[in-house]
CSV table of C-alpha atoms in Angstrom, one decimal:
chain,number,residue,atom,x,y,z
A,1,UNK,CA,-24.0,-28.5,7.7
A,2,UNK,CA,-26.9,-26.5,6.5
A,3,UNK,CA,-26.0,-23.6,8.0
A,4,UNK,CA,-28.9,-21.3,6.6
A,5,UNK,CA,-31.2,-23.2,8.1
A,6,UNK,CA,-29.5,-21.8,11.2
A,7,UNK,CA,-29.5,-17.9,10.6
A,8,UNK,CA,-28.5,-16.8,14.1
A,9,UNK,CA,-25.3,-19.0,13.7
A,10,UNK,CA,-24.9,-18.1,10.1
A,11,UNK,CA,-24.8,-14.2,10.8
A,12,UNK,CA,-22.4,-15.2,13.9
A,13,UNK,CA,-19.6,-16.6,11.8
A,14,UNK,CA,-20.1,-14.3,8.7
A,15,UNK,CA,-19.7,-11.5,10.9
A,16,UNK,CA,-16.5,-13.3,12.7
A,17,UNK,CA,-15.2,-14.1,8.7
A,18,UNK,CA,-15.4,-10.4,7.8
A,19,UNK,CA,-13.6,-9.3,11.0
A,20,UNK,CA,-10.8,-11.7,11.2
A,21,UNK,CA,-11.8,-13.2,14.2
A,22,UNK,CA,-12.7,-16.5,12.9
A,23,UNK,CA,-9.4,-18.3,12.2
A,24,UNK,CA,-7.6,-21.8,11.7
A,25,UNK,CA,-9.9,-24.8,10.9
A,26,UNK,CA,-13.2,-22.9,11.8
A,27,UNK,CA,-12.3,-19.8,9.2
A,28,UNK,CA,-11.2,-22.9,6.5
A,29,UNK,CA,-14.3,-25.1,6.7
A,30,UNK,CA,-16.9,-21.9,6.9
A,31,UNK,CA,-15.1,-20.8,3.2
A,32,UNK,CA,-15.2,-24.5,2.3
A,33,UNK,CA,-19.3,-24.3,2.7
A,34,UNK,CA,-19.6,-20.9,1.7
A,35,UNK,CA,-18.6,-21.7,-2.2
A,36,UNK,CA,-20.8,-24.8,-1.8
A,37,UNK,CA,-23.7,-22.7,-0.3
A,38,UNK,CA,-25.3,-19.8,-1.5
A,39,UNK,CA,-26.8,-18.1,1.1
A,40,UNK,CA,-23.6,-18.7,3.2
A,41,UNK,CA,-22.1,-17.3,0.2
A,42,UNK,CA,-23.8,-14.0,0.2
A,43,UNK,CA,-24.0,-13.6,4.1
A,44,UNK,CA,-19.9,-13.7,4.1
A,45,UNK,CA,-19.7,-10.9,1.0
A,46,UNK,CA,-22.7,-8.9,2.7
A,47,UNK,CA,-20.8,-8.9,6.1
A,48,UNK,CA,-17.6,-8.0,4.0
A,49,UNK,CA,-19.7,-5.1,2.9
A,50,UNK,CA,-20.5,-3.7,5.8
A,51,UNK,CA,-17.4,-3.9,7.2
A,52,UNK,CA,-15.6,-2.2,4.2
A,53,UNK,CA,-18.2,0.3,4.6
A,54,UNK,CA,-17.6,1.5,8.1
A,55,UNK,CA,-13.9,1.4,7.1
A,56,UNK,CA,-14.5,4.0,4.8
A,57,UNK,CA,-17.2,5.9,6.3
A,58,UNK,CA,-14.7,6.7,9.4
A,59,UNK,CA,-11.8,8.7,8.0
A,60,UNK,CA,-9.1,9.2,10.0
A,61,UNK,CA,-7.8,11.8,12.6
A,62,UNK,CA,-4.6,12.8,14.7
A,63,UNK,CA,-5.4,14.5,17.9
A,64,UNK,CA,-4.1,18.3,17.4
A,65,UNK,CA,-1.3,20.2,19.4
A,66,UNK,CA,-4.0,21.8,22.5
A,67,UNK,CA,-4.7,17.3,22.9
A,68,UNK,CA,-1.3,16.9,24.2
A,69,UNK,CA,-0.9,20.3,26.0
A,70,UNK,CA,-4.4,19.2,27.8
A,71,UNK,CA,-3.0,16.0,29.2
A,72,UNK,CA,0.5,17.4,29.7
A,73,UNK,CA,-1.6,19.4,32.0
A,74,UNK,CA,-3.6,17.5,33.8
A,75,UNK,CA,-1.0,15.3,34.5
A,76,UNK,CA,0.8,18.3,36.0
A,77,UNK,CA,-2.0,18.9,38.3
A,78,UNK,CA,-2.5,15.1,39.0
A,79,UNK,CA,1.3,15.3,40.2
A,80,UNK,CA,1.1,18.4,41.6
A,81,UNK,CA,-2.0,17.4,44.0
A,82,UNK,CA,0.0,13.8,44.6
A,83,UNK,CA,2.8,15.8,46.3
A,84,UNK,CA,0.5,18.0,48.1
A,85,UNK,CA,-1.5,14.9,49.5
A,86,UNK,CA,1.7,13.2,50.4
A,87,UNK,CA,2.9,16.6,52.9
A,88,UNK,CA,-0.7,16.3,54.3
A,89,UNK,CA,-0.1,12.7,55.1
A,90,UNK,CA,3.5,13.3,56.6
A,91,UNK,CA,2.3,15.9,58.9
A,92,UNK,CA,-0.4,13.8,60.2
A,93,UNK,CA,1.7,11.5,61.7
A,94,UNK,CA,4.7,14.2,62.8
A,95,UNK,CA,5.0,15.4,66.3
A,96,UNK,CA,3.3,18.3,67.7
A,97,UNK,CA,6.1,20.1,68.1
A,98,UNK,CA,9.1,21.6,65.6
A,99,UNK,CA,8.0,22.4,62.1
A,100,UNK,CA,4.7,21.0,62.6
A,101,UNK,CA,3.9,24.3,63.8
A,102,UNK,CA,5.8,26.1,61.0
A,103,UNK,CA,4.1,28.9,59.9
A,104,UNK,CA,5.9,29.0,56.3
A,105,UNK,CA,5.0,25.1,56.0
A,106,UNK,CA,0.9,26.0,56.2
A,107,UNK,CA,1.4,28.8,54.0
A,108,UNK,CA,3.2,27.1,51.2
A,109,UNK,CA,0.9,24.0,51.6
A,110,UNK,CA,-2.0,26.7,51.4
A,111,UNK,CA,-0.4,27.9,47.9
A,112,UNK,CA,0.3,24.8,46.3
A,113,UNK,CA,-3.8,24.2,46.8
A,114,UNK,CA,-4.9,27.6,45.0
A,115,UNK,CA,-2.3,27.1,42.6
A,116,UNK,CA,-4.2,23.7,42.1
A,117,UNK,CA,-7.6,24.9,42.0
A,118,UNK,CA,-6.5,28.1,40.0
A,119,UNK,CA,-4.9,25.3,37.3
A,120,UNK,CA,-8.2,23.2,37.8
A,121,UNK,CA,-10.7,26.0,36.8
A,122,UNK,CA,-8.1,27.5,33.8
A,123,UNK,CA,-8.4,23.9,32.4
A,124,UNK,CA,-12.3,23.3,33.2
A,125,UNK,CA,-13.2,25.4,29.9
A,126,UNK,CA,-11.2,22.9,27.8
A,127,UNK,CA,-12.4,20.2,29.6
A,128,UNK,CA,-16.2,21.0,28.8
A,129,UNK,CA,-15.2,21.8,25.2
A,130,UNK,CA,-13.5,18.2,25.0
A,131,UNK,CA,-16.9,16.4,26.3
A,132,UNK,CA,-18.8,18.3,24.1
A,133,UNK,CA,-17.4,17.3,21.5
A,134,UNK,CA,-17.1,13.8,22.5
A,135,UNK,CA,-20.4,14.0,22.5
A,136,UNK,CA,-21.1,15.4,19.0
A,137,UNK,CA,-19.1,12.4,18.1
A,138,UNK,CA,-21.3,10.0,19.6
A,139,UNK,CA,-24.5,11.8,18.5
A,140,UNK,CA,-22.9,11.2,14.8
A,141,UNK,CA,-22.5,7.5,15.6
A,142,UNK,CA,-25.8,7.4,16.6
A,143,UNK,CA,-27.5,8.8,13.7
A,144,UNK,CA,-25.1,6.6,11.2
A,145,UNK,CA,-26.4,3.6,12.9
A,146,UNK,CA,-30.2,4.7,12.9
A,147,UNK,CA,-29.3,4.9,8.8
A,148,UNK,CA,-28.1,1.8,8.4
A,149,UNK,CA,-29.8,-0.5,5.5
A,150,UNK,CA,-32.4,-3.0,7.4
A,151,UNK,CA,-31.3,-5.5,5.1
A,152,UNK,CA,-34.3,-8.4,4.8
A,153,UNK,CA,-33.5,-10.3,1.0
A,154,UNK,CA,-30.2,-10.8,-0.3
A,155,UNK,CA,-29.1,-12.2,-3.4
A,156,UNK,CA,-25.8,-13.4,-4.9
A,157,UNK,CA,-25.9,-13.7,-8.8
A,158,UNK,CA,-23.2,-15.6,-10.7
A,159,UNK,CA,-22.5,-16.3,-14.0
A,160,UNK,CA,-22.7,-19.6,-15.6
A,161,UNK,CA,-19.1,-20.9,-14.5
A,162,UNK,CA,-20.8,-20.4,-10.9
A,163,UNK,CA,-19.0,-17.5,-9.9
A,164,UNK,CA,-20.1,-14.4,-7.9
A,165,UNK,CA,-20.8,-11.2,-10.2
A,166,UNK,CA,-23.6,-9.0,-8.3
A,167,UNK,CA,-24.6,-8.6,-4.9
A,168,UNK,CA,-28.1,-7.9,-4.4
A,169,UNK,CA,-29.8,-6.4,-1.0
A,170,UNK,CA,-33.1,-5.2,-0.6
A,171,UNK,CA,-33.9,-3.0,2.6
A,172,UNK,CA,-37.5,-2.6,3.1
A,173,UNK,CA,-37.1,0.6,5.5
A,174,UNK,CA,-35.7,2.5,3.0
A,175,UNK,CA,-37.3,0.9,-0.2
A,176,UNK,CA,-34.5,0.3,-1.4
A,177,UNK,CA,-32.2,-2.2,-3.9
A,178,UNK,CA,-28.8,-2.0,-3.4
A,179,UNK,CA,-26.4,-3.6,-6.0
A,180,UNK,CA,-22.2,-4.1,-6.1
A,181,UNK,CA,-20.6,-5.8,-8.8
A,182,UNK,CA,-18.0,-8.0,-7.3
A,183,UNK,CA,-17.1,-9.5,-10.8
A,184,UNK,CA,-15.2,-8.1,-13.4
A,185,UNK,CA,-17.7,-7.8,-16.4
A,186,UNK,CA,-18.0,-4.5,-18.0
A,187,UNK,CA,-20.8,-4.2,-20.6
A,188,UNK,CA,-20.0,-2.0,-23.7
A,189,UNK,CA,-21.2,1.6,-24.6
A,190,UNK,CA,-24.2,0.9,-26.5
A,191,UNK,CA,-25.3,-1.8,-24.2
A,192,UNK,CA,-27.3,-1.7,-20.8
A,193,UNK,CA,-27.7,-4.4,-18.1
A,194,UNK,CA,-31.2,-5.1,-16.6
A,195,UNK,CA,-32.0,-6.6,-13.7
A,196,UNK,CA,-34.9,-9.0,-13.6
A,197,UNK,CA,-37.7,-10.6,-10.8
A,198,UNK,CA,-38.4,-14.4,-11.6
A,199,UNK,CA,-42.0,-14.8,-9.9
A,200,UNK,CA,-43.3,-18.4,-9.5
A,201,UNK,CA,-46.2,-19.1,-12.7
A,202,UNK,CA,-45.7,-15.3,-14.0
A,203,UNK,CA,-43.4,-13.7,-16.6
A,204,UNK,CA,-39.9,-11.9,-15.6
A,205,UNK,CA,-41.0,-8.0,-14.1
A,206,UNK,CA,-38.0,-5.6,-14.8
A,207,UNK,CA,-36.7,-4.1,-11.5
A,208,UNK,CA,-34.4,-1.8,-13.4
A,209,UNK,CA,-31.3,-1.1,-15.8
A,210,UNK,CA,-28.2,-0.8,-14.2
A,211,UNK,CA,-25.6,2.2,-14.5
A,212,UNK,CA,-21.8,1.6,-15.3
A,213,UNK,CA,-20.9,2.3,-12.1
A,214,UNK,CA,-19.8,-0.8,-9.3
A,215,UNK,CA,-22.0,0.5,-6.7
A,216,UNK,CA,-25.7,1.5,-7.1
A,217,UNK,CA,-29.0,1.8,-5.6
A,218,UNK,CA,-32.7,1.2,-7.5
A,219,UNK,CA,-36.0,2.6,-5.5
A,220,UNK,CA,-38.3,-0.8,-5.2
A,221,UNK,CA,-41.2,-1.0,-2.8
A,222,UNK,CA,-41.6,-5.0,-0.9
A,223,UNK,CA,-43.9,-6.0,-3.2
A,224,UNK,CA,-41.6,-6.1,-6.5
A,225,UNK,CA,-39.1,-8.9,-4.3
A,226,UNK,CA,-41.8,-10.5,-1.6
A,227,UNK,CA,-42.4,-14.2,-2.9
A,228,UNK,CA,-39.9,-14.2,-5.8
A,229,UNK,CA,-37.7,-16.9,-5.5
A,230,UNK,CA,-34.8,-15.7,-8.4
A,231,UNK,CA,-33.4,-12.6,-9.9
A,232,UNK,CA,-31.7,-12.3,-13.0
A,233,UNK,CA,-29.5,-9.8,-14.7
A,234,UNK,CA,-29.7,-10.1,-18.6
A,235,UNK,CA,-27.7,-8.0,-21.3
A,236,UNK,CA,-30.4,-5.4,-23.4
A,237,UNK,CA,-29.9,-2.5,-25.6
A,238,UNK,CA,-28.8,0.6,-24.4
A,239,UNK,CA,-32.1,1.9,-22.0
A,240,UNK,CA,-33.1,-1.3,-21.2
A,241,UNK,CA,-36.3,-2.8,-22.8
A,242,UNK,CA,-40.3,-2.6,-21.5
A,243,UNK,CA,-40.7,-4.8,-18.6
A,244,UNK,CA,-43.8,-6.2,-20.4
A,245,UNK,CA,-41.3,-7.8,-23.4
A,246,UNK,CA,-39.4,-9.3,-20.8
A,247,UNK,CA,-35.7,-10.4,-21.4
A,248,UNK,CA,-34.7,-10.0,-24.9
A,249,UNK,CA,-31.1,-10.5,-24.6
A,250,UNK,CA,-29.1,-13.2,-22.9
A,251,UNK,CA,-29.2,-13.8,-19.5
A,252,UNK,CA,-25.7,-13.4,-18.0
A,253,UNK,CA,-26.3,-13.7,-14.5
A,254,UNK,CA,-29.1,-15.5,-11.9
A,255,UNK,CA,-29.1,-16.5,-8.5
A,256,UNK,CA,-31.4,-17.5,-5.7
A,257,UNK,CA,-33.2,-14.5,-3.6
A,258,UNK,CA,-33.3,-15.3,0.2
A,259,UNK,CA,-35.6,-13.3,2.5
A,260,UNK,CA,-33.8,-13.3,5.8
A,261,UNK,CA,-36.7,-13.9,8.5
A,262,UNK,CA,-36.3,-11.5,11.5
Protein backbone atom coordinates (compact mmCIF):
# COMPACT_ATOMS: atom_id res chain seq x y z
CA UNK A 1 0.00 0.00 0.00
CA UNK A 2 1.18 3.43 -0.95
CA UNK A 3 0.44 4.85 2.06
CA UNK A 4 1.81 8.53 1.38
CA UNK A 5 -0.33 8.93 -1.20
CA UNK A 6 -2.76 8.77 1.70
CA UNK A 7 -1.49 11.53 4.19
CA UNK A 8 -4.47 11.66 6.47
CA UNK A 9 -4.06 7.87 7.07
CA UNK A 10 -0.34 8.08 7.10
CA UNK A 11 -0.30 10.79 10.04
CA UNK A 12 -3.10 8.47 11.68
CA UNK A 13 -0.97 5.45 12.20
CA UNK A 14 2.37 7.24 12.66
CA UNK A 15 0.90 9.00 15.35
CA UNK A 16 -0.81 5.57 16.79
CA UNK A 17 3.16 3.87 16.23
CA UNK A 18 4.66 6.55 18.39
CA UNK A 19 2.04 6.23 21.12
CA UNK A 20 1.77 2.49 21.45
CA UNK A 21 -1.53 2.33 20.50
CA UNK A 22 -1.11 0.61 17.24
CA UNK A 23 -0.30 -3.01 18.11
CA UNK A 24 -0.33 -6.76 16.85
CA UNK A 25 -0.43 -7.33 13.06
CA UNK A 26 -1.44 -3.56 12.30
CA UNK A 27 1.87 -2.16 14.41
CA UNK A 28 4.04 -5.23 12.43
CA UNK A 29 2.98 -4.53 8.81
CA UNK A 30 3.05 -0.47 9.29
CA UNK A 31 7.07 -1.11 10.39
CA UNK A 32 7.21 -3.64 7.54
CA UNK A 33 6.37 -0.59 4.98
CA UNK A 34 7.94 1.92 6.82
CA UNK A 35 11.68 0.46 6.08
CA UNK A 36 10.34 -0.06 2.54
CA UNK A 37 8.95 3.53 2.36
CA UNK A 38 10.51 6.64 2.87
CA UNK A 39 8.14 8.97 3.70
CA UNK A 40 6.36 6.33 5.95
CA UNK A 41 9.76 6.20 7.24
CA UNK A 42 10.21 9.70 8.32
CA UNK A 43 6.42 10.29 9.34
CA UNK A 44 7.06 7.32 12.16
CA UNK A 45 10.61 8.95 13.44
CA UNK A 46 8.92 12.55 13.15
CA UNK A 47 5.89 11.35 15.31
CA UNK A 48 8.62 9.63 17.61
CA UNK A 49 9.95 13.07 17.89
CA UNK A 50 7.34 14.81 19.02
CA UNK A 51 6.30 12.50 21.26
CA UNK A 52 9.82 12.24 23.03
CA UNK A 53 9.62 15.90 23.07
CA UNK A 54 6.55 16.41 25.09
CA UNK A 55 7.94 13.71 27.35
CA UNK A 56 10.65 15.91 28.14
CA UNK A 57 9.23 19.20 28.00
CA UNK A 58 6.68 18.11 30.94
CA UNK A 59 8.89 17.40 34.00
CA UNK A 60 7.36 15.87 36.62
CA UNK A 61 5.53 16.92 39.98
CA UNK A 62 4.14 15.40 43.34
CA UNK A 63 1.28 17.24 44.75
CA UNK A 64 2.67 18.96 48.13
CA UNK A 65 1.50 18.44 51.81
CA UNK A 66 -1.53 21.62 51.85
CA UNK A 67 -2.93 18.98 48.29
CA UNK A 68 -3.77 16.35 50.77
CA UNK A 69 -4.79 18.49 53.72
CA UNK A 70 -7.24 20.36 51.05
CA UNK A 71 -9.03 17.15 50.14
CA UNK A 72 -8.81 15.62 53.61
CA UNK A 73 -10.87 18.62 54.11
CA UNK A 74 -13.25 18.84 51.77
CA UNK A 75 -14.08 15.45 52.25
CA UNK A 76 -14.66 16.35 55.90
CA UNK A 77 -17.14 18.87 55.01
CA UNK A 78 -18.64 16.57 52.21
CA UNK A 79 -19.29 14.06 55.26
CA UNK A 80 -20.06 16.44 57.60
CA UNK A 81 -22.98 18.05 55.29
CA UNK A 82 -24.05 14.17 54.38
CA UNK A 83 -24.85 13.63 58.03
CA UNK A 84 -26.54 16.88 58.47
CA UNK A 85 -28.77 16.17 55.27
CA UNK A 86 -29.51 12.79 56.43
CA UNK A 87 -31.07 14.43 60.30
CA UNK A 88 -32.99 16.86 57.87
CA UNK A 89 -34.43 13.97 56.03
CA UNK A 90 -35.31 11.84 59.26
CA UNK A 91 -37.15 14.61 60.80
CA UNK A 92 -39.18 15.13 57.81
CA UNK A 93 -40.84 12.11 58.02
CA UNK A 94 -40.91 11.86 62.21
CA UNK A 95 -44.10 12.70 64.04
CA UNK A 96 -45.02 16.04 65.22
CA UNK A 97 -44.73 15.27 68.54
CA UNK A 98 -41.56 14.11 70.96
CA UNK A 99 -38.18 15.29 69.92
CA UNK A 100 -39.40 16.66 66.88
CA UNK A 101 -40.03 19.60 68.86
CA UNK A 102 -36.68 19.39 70.66
CA UNK A 103 -35.23 22.46 71.22
CA UNK A 104 -31.47 21.05 71.63
CA UNK A 105 -32.15 19.01 68.25
CA UNK A 106 -32.67 22.54 66.11
CA UNK A 107 -29.96 24.05 67.84
CA UNK A 108 -27.31 21.46 67.29
CA UNK A 109 -28.69 20.99 63.60
CA UNK A 110 -28.29 24.88 63.45
CA UNK A 111 -24.46 24.44 64.58
CA UNK A 112 -23.43 21.73 62.54
CA UNK A 113 -24.56 24.24 59.39
CA UNK A 114 -22.34 27.31 60.55
CA UNK A 115 -19.70 25.05 61.42
CA UNK A 116 -20.18 23.93 57.65
CA UNK A 117 -20.29 27.26 56.13
CA UNK A 118 -17.53 28.57 58.57
CA UNK A 119 -15.28 25.35 57.16
CA UNK A 120 -16.65 26.30 53.56
CA UNK A 121 -15.49 30.00 53.47
CA UNK A 122 -11.93 29.01 55.57
CA UNK A 123 -11.33 26.69 52.63
CA UNK A 124 -12.71 29.09 49.72
CA UNK A 125 -9.27 30.97 49.74
CA UNK A 126 -7.38 27.78 48.92
CA UNK A 127 -9.91 26.78 46.66
CA UNK A 128 -9.48 30.00 44.41
CA UNK A 129 -5.66 29.74 44.81
CA UNK A 130 -5.96 26.03 43.38
CA UNK A 131 -8.09 27.22 40.14
CA UNK A 132 -5.76 29.83 39.62
CA UNK A 133 -3.30 27.93 39.27
CA UNK A 134 -4.94 25.40 37.32
CA UNK A 135 -5.32 27.88 35.19
CA UNK A 136 -1.76 29.14 34.83
CA UNK A 137 -1.19 25.62 33.98
CA UNK A 138 -3.47 25.53 31.12
CA UNK A 139 -2.39 29.06 29.95
CA UNK A 140 1.22 27.37 29.71
CA UNK A 141 -0.19 24.50 27.70
CA UNK A 142 -1.61 26.83 25.56
CA UNK A 143 1.17 28.92 24.62
CA UNK A 144 3.48 25.58 24.18
CA UNK A 145 1.04 24.48 21.66
CA UNK A 146 0.80 27.87 19.77
CA UNK A 147 4.89 27.26 19.57
CA UNK A 148 4.87 24.17 18.12
CA UNK A 149 6.96 23.66 14.68
CA UNK A 150 4.25 23.80 11.70
CA UNK A 151 6.10 21.21 10.20
CA UNK A 152 5.44 21.35 6.06
CA UNK A 153 8.87 19.27 4.39
CA UNK A 154 10.47 16.46 6.02
CA UNK A 155 13.31 14.58 5.07
CA UNK A 156 14.98 11.24 6.15
CA UNK A 157 18.74 10.98 4.88
CA UNK A 158 20.59 7.67 5.05
CA UNK A 159 23.74 6.52 4.23
CA UNK A 160 24.54 4.24 1.50
CA UNK A 161 23.76 0.85 3.27
CA UNK A 162 20.07 2.60 3.32
CA UNK A 163 19.98 3.35 6.83
CA UNK A 164 18.46 6.39 8.63
CA UNK A 165 21.22 8.99 9.82
CA UNK A 166 19.44 12.64 9.84
CA UNK A 167 16.16 13.80 10.18
CA UNK A 168 15.31 16.83 8.39
CA UNK A 169 12.07 19.20 9.16
CA UNK A 170 11.49 22.44 7.70
CA UNK A 171 8.70 24.73 9.49
CA UNK A 172 7.85 27.54 7.38
CA UNK A 173 6.15 29.61 10.47
CA UNK A 174 9.21 29.83 12.05
CA UNK A 175 11.72 29.74 9.14
CA UNK A 176 13.15 27.27 10.35
CA UNK A 177 15.41 23.73 9.69
CA UNK A 178 15.47 21.49 12.23
CA UNK A 179 17.97 18.51 12.14
CA UNK A 180 18.51 15.21 14.69
CA UNK A 181 21.05 12.68 13.98
CA UNK A 182 19.44 9.39 14.61
CA UNK A 183 22.73 7.52 13.37
CA UNK A 184 25.73 7.04 15.00
CA UNK A 185 28.37 8.91 12.81
CA UNK A 186 30.57 11.38 14.48
CA UNK A 187 32.76 13.43 12.16
CA UNK A 188 36.35 14.26 13.41
CA UNK A 189 37.72 17.65 14.91
CA UNK A 190 39.04 19.20 11.87
CA UNK A 191 36.14 18.17 9.83
CA UNK A 192 32.56 19.81 9.32
CA UNK A 193 29.37 18.35 7.78
CA UNK A 194 27.32 20.43 5.38
CA UNK A 195 24.02 20.08 4.41
CA UNK A 196 23.11 20.47 0.84
CA UNK A 197 19.71 21.44 -1.54
CA UNK A 198 19.60 19.26 -4.82
CA UNK A 199 17.39 21.64 -7.14
CA UNK A 200 16.12 20.14 -10.43
CA UNK A 201 18.68 21.52 -13.65
CA UNK A 202 20.72 23.73 -11.01
CA UNK A 203 23.91 23.13 -8.94
CA UNK A 204 23.74 21.92 -5.01
CA UNK A 205 22.93 25.48 -2.85
CA UNK A 206 24.49 24.99 0.76
CA UNK A 207 21.80 25.30 3.46
CA UNK A 208 24.40 25.16 6.18
CA UNK A 209 27.31 23.35 8.17
CA UNK A 210 26.22 21.42 10.86
CA UNK A 211 27.50 21.64 14.65
CA UNK A 212 28.69 18.45 16.72
CA UNK A 213 25.83 18.42 18.55
CA UNK A 214 22.66 15.65 17.80
CA UNK A 215 20.10 18.19 17.86
CA UNK A 216 20.11 21.54 15.85
CA UNK A 217 18.31 24.14 14.20
CA UNK A 218 19.54 26.32 10.77
CA UNK A 219 17.38 29.72 10.00
CA UNK A 220 16.16 29.04 6.13
CA UNK A 221 13.31 31.02 4.55
CA UNK A 222 10.71 28.59 2.01
CA UNK A 223 12.39 29.49 -0.86
CA UNK A 224 15.87 27.63 -0.06
CA UNK A 225 13.57 23.98 0.25
CA UNK A 226 10.21 24.87 -2.12
CA UNK A 227 10.66 22.72 -5.33
CA UNK A 228 13.75 20.75 -4.33
CA UNK A 229 13.20 17.31 -4.63
CA UNK A 230 16.65 15.93 -2.48
CA UNK A 231 18.95 17.04 0.32
CA UNK A 232 22.31 15.94 0.91
CA UNK A 233 24.72 16.07 3.72
CA UNK A 234 28.41 15.81 2.46
CA UNK A 235 31.79 15.68 4.63
CA UNK A 236 33.97 19.34 4.05
CA UNK A 237 36.68 20.92 5.86
CA UNK A 238 36.31 22.34 8.96
CA UNK A 239 33.82 25.72 8.16
CA UNK A 240 32.26 24.30 5.52
CA UNK A 241 33.12 25.39 1.95
CA UNK A 242 31.33 28.45 -0.45
CA UNK A 243 27.95 27.33 -1.54
CA UNK A 244 29.00 28.49 -4.98
CA UNK A 245 31.97 25.47 -5.09
CA UNK A 246 29.38 23.13 -4.22
CA UNK A 247 30.28 19.71 -2.54
CA UNK A 248 33.85 19.15 -2.43
CA UNK A 249 33.98 16.22 -0.28
CA UNK A 250 32.00 12.99 -0.30
CA UNK A 251 28.59 12.81 0.01
CA UNK A 252 27.73 10.67 3.05
CA UNK A 253 24.15 11.02 3.30
CA UNK A 254 20.87 11.86 0.77
CA UNK A 255 17.38 11.34 0.89
CA UNK A 256 14.23 12.43 -0.74
CA UNK A 257 12.51 15.83 0.58
CA UNK A 258 8.70 15.49 0.90
CA UNK A 259 6.49 18.72 1.29
CA UNK A 260 3.54 17.60 3.28
CA UNK A 261 0.45 19.34 1.51
CA UNK A 262 -1.94 20.81 4.15
Amino acid sequence: MQLHRHPELLQRLAAAHALGTLRGGARRRFEAIAREQPAVRAAAIEWQTRVASLNELQAGAEPGPQVWTRIQNLVRADAEGAALAKQRQEAAVAPATGWWHSLALWRGAGLAGLCAVALALALLPALRGELDRRGAEVAALQRQLAATPDVRYVSVLNDDQARPAVLITFDPKHNRLSLQRVGGYQEAADRSLQLWALPPGAAPRSLGVLTPERLLQLAASESAVREVPALAISLEPLGGVPSERGPTGPVLFHGPLIHKQI
